[in-house]
Amino acid sequence: MSEKNHGCVDIYTDGACSGNPGPGGWGAILRVAAAAGGQEKEICGGQRDTTNNRMELTAVIEALRALKRPVKARVHTDSQYVQKGISEWIHAWKMRGWRTASRQPVKNEDLWRALDEEAARHQVEWVWVRGHAGHVDNERADLLARRGIESLYEGK
């Protein structure tokens, strides 16, 4: 996605799983403000054997990867796991060699590392939104995540 005039990009993400673990999907909406070009892009995908948390993380990683150059971004997620993980917990995990406070390996370390790398390219504000509470763009991201699951079964 090209970000005209380097405006702030609002990103809305969601992950979904049919069973946990099970087939999962992720979705994201990327929107540049009208004053900066007014572009919008929807992306989604799926994985056969995954978890809800992995799909929540993947949605944000893929959204940030879709940006062509460093930008200011606001990532809206209904996952406290993602929001708190990237803005609070990750610093201690890295200091402890990717271990939790109880010295256990951090779950989904591969995705946390990827998210940390992608987020470092941008100025990111992390915004938690209540899921399934009528937030239009969060509901759209949820539909995209479900479309990601459906894509696993298309053409069979």
mmCIF file of C-alpha atoms in Angstrom:
data_model
loop_
_atom_site.group_PDB
_atom_site.id
_atom_site.type_symbol
_atom_site.label_atom_id
_atom_site.label_comp_id
_atom_site.label_asym_id
_atom_site.label_seq_id
_atom_site.Cartn_x
_atom_site.Cartn_y
_atom_site.Cartn_z
ATOM 1 C CA MET A 1 0.000 0.000 0.000
ATOM 2 C CA SER A 2 1.402 3.381 -0.890
ATOM 3 C CA GLU A 3 1.042 5.998 1.828
ATOM 4 C CA LYS A 4 0.633 9.371 0.100
ATOM 5 C CA ASN A 5 1.874 12.419 2.014
ATOM 6 C CA HIS A 6 3.078 10.126 4.804
ATOM 7 C CA GLY A 7 -0.279 10.413 6.602
ATOM 8 C CA CYS A 8 -1.135 8.299 9.563
ATOM 9 C CA VAL A 9 -2.344 4.844 8.625
ATOM 10 C CA ASP A 10 -5.141 3.349 10.699
ATOM 11 C CA ILE A 11 -4.943 -0.430 10.800
ATOM 12 C CA TYR A 12 -7.763 -2.626 12.088
ATOM 13 C CA THR A 13 -6.888 -6.294 12.661
ATOM 14 C CA ASP A 14 -8.496 -9.475 13.858
ATOM 15 C CA GLY A 15 -7.785 -13.177 14.051
ATOM 16 C CA ALA A 16 -10.192 -16.085 14.257
ATOM 17 C CA CYS A 17 -9.999 -19.822 14.788
ATOM 18 C CA SER A 18 -12.508 -22.600 14.224
ATOM 19 C CA GLY A 19 -11.435 -24.651 17.211
ATOM 20 C CA ASN A 20 -8.370 -23.624 19.164
ATOM 21 C CA PRO A 21 -6.173 -25.069 17.763
ATOM 22 C CA GLY A 22 -7.790 -25.569 14.394
ATOM 23 C CA PRO A 23 -8.181 -23.833 11.048
ATOM 24 C CA GLY A 24 -7.633 -20.115 11.487
ATOM 25 C CA GLY A 25 -7.825 -16.862 9.619
ATOM 26 C CA TRP A 26 -6.609 -13.318 9.932
ATOM 27 C CA GLY A 27 -7.799 -10.062 8.456
ATOM 28 C CA ALA A 28 -6.763 -6.426 8.335
ATOM 29 C CA ILE A 29 -7.976 -3.121 6.992
ATOM 30 C CA LEU A 30 -5.378 -0.446 6.233
ATOM 31 C CA ARG A 31 -6.696 3.096 5.821
ATOM 32 C CA VAL A 32 -4.903 6.322 4.992
ATOM 33 C CA ALA A 33 -6.837 9.455 6.026
ATOM 34 C CA ALA A 34 -8.708 11.307 3.269
ATOM 35 C CA ALA A 35 -6.450 14.351 3.762
ATOM 36 C CA ALA A 36 -3.464 12.144 2.884
ATOM 37 C CA GLY A 37 -4.918 10.347 -0.116
ATOM 38 C CA GLY A 38 -7.803 8.390 1.321
ATOM 39 C CA GLN A 39 -6.679 4.909 0.308
ATOM 40 C CA GLU A 40 -8.033 1.725 1.861
ATOM 41 C CA LYS A 41 -6.911 -1.872 1.481
ATOM 42 C CA GLU A 42 -8.273 -5.145 2.866
ATOM 43 C CA ILE A 43 -6.065 -8.219 3.295
ATOM 44 C CA CYS A 44 -6.714 -11.661 4.747
ATOM 45 C CA GLY A 45 -5.380 -15.192 4.844
ATOM 46 C CA GLY A 46 -5.638 -18.485 6.653
ATOM 47 C CA GLN A 47 -3.728 -21.412 8.112
ATOM 48 C CA ARG A 48 -4.900 -24.974 8.594
ATOM 49 C CA ASP A 49 -3.597 -25.804 12.070
ATOM 50 C CA THR A 50 -3.142 -22.766 14.280
ATOM 51 C CA THR A 51 -4.456 -20.876 17.305
ATOM 52 C CA ASN A 52 -6.446 -17.719 17.796
ATOM 53 C CA ASN A 53 -3.455 -15.903 19.305
ATOM 54 C CA ARG A 54 -1.255 -16.831 16.330
ATOM 55 C CA MET A 55 -3.900 -15.450 13.963
ATOM 56 C CA GLU A 56 -4.207 -12.209 15.983
ATOM 57 C CA LEU A 57 -0.430 -11.739 15.744
ATOM 58 C CA THR A 58 -0.302 -12.686 12.057
ATOM 59 C CA ALA A 59 -2.970 -10.110 11.207
ATOM 60 C CA VAL A 60 -0.831 -7.284 12.606
ATOM 61 C CA ILE A 61 2.418 -8.601 11.108
ATOM 62 C CA GLU A 62 0.898 -8.896 7.630
ATOM 63 C CA ALA A 63 -0.724 -5.460 7.878
ATOM 64 C CA LEU A 64 2.598 -3.825 8.807
ATOM 65 C CA ARG A 65 4.365 -5.777 6.027
ATOM 66 C CA ALA A 66 1.855 -4.364 3.523
ATOM 67 C CA LEU A 67 3.168 -0.834 4.165
ATOM 68 C CA LYS A 68 5.703 0.180 1.526
ATOM 69 C CA ARG A 69 7.609 2.707 3.630
ATOM 70 C CA PRO A 70 7.919 3.698 7.300
ATOM 71 C CA VAL A 71 4.825 5.533 8.541
ATOM 72 C CA LYS A 72 2.977 6.609 11.639
ATOM 73 C CA ALA A 73 0.378 3.923 12.251
ATOM 74 C CA ARG A 74 -2.404 3.293 14.729
ATOM 75 C CA VAL A 75 -3.038 -0.426 15.108
ATOM 76 C CA HIS A 76 -6.519 -1.177 16.445
ATOM 77 C CA THR A 77 -6.846 -4.691 17.874
ATOM 78 C CA ASP A 78 -9.392 -6.434 20.058
ATOM 79 C CA SER A 79 -6.631 -8.713 21.364
ATOM 80 C CA GLN A 80 -5.240 -7.676 24.724
ATOM 81 C CA TYR A 81 -2.645 -10.420 24.147
ATOM 82 C CA VAL A 82 -1.311 -8.476 21.150
ATOM 83 C CA GLN A 83 -1.752 -4.980 22.595
ATOM 84 C CA LYS A 84 -0.199 -5.707 25.992
ATOM 85 C CA GLY A 85 2.356 -8.124 24.577
ATOM 86 C CA ILE A 86 3.883 -5.638 22.141
ATOM 87 C CA SER A 87 3.599 -2.534 24.317
ATOM 88 C CA GLU A 88 4.374 -3.972 27.778
ATOM 89 C CA TRP A 89 5.511 -7.594 28.034
ATOM 90 C CA ILE A 90 7.930 -7.844 25.105
ATOM 91 C CA HIS A 91 10.606 -5.662 26.721
ATOM 92 C CA ALA A 92 10.993 -8.044 29.674
ATOM 93 C CA TRP A 93 10.795 -11.110 27.432
ATOM 94 C CA LYS A 94 13.705 -9.816 25.368
ATOM 95 C CA MET A 95 15.746 -8.966 28.471
ATOM 96 C CA ARG A 96 15.180 -12.513 29.773
ATOM 97 C CA GLY A 97 16.143 -14.164 26.477
ATOM 98 C CA TRP A 98 12.532 -14.718 25.354
ATOM 99 C CA ARG A 99 11.476 -16.226 28.672
ATOM 100 C CA THR A 100 8.443 -15.344 30.767
ATOM 101 C CA ALA A 101 8.669 -14.185 34.387
ATOM 102 C CA SER A 102 8.331 -17.860 35.379
ATOM 103 C CA ARG A 103 11.279 -18.688 33.087
ATOM 104 C CA GLN A 104 9.117 -20.553 30.572
ATOM 105 C CA PRO A 105 9.679 -20.042 26.845
ATOM 106 C CA VAL A 106 7.491 -17.271 25.429
ATOM 107 C CA LYS A 107 4.642 -18.811 23.417
ATOM 108 C CA ASN A 108 4.597 -17.768 19.758
ATOM 109 C CA GLU A 109 8.144 -16.403 20.010
ATOM 110 C CA ASP A 110 8.567 -16.629 16.222
ATOM 111 C CA LEU A 111 5.612 -14.307 15.663
ATOM 112 C CA TRP A 112 6.541 -11.941 18.498
ATOM 113 C CA ARG A 113 10.006 -11.563 16.943
ATOM 114 C CA ALA A 114 8.456 -10.900 13.517
ATOM 115 C CA LEU A 115 6.021 -8.358 14.984
ATOM 116 C CA ASP A 116 8.819 -6.629 16.882
ATOM 117 C CA GLU A 117 10.839 -6.362 13.657
ATOM 118 C CA GLU A 118 7.924 -5.045 11.579
ATOM 119 C CA ALA A 119 6.808 -2.576 14.266
ATOM 120 C CA ALA A 120 10.356 -1.198 14.572
ATOM 121 C CA ARG A 121 10.091 0.098 10.963
ATOM 122 C CA HIS A 122 7.208 2.394 11.909
ATOM 123 C CA GLN A 123 5.951 4.711 14.640
ATOM 124 C CA VAL A 124 3.133 2.592 16.014
ATOM 125 C CA GLU A 125 0.420 3.484 18.489
ATOM 126 C CA TRP A 126 -1.308 0.378 19.868
ATOM 127 C CA VAL A 127 -5.052 0.794 20.468
ATOM 128 C CA TRP A 128 -7.204 -1.847 22.145
ATOM 129 C CA VAL A 129 -10.869 -1.950 21.116
ATOM 130 C CA ARG A 130 -13.561 -4.118 22.672
ATOM 131 C CA GLY A 131 -14.302 -6.996 20.306
ATOM 132 C CA HIS A 132 -17.808 -7.772 19.091
ATOM 133 C CA ALA A 133 -19.103 -4.506 20.534
ATOM 134 C CA GLY A 134 -20.337 -2.942 17.306
ATOM 135 C CA HIS A 135 -17.087 -1.188 16.290
ATOM 136 C CA VAL A 136 -17.600 -1.083 12.508
ATOM 137 C CA ASP A 137 -13.985 -1.585 11.450
ATOM 138 C CA ASN A 138 -13.343 -4.266 14.080
ATOM 139 C CA GLU A 139 -16.403 -6.131 12.796
ATOM 140 C CA ARG A 140 -15.083 -5.797 9.218
ATOM 141 C CA ALA A 141 -11.688 -7.146 10.298
ATOM 142 C CA ASP A 142 -13.486 -10.077 11.955
ATOM 143 C CA LEU A 143 -15.318 -10.808 8.683
ATOM 144 C CA LEU A 144 -11.999 -10.734 6.832
ATOM 145 C CA ALA A 145 -10.490 -13.182 9.353
ATOM 146 C CA ARG A 146 -13.461 -15.508 8.802
ATOM 147 C CA ARG A 147 -12.984 -15.107 5.046
ATOM 148 C CA GLY A 148 -9.390 -16.237 5.638
ATOM 149 C CA ILE A 149 -10.689 -19.458 7.198
ATOM 150 C CA GLU A 150 -13.142 -19.965 4.306
ATOM 151 C CA SER A 151 -10.301 -19.530 1.801
ATOM 152 C CA LEU A 152 -8.747 -22.732 3.156
ATOM 153 C CA TYR A 153 -11.711 -24.712 1.828
ATOM 154 C CA GLU A 154 -12.286 -22.988 -1.526
ATOM 155 C CA GLY A 155 -11.653 -25.067 -4.611
ATOM 156 C CA LYS A 156 -11.892 -28.400 -2.784
#
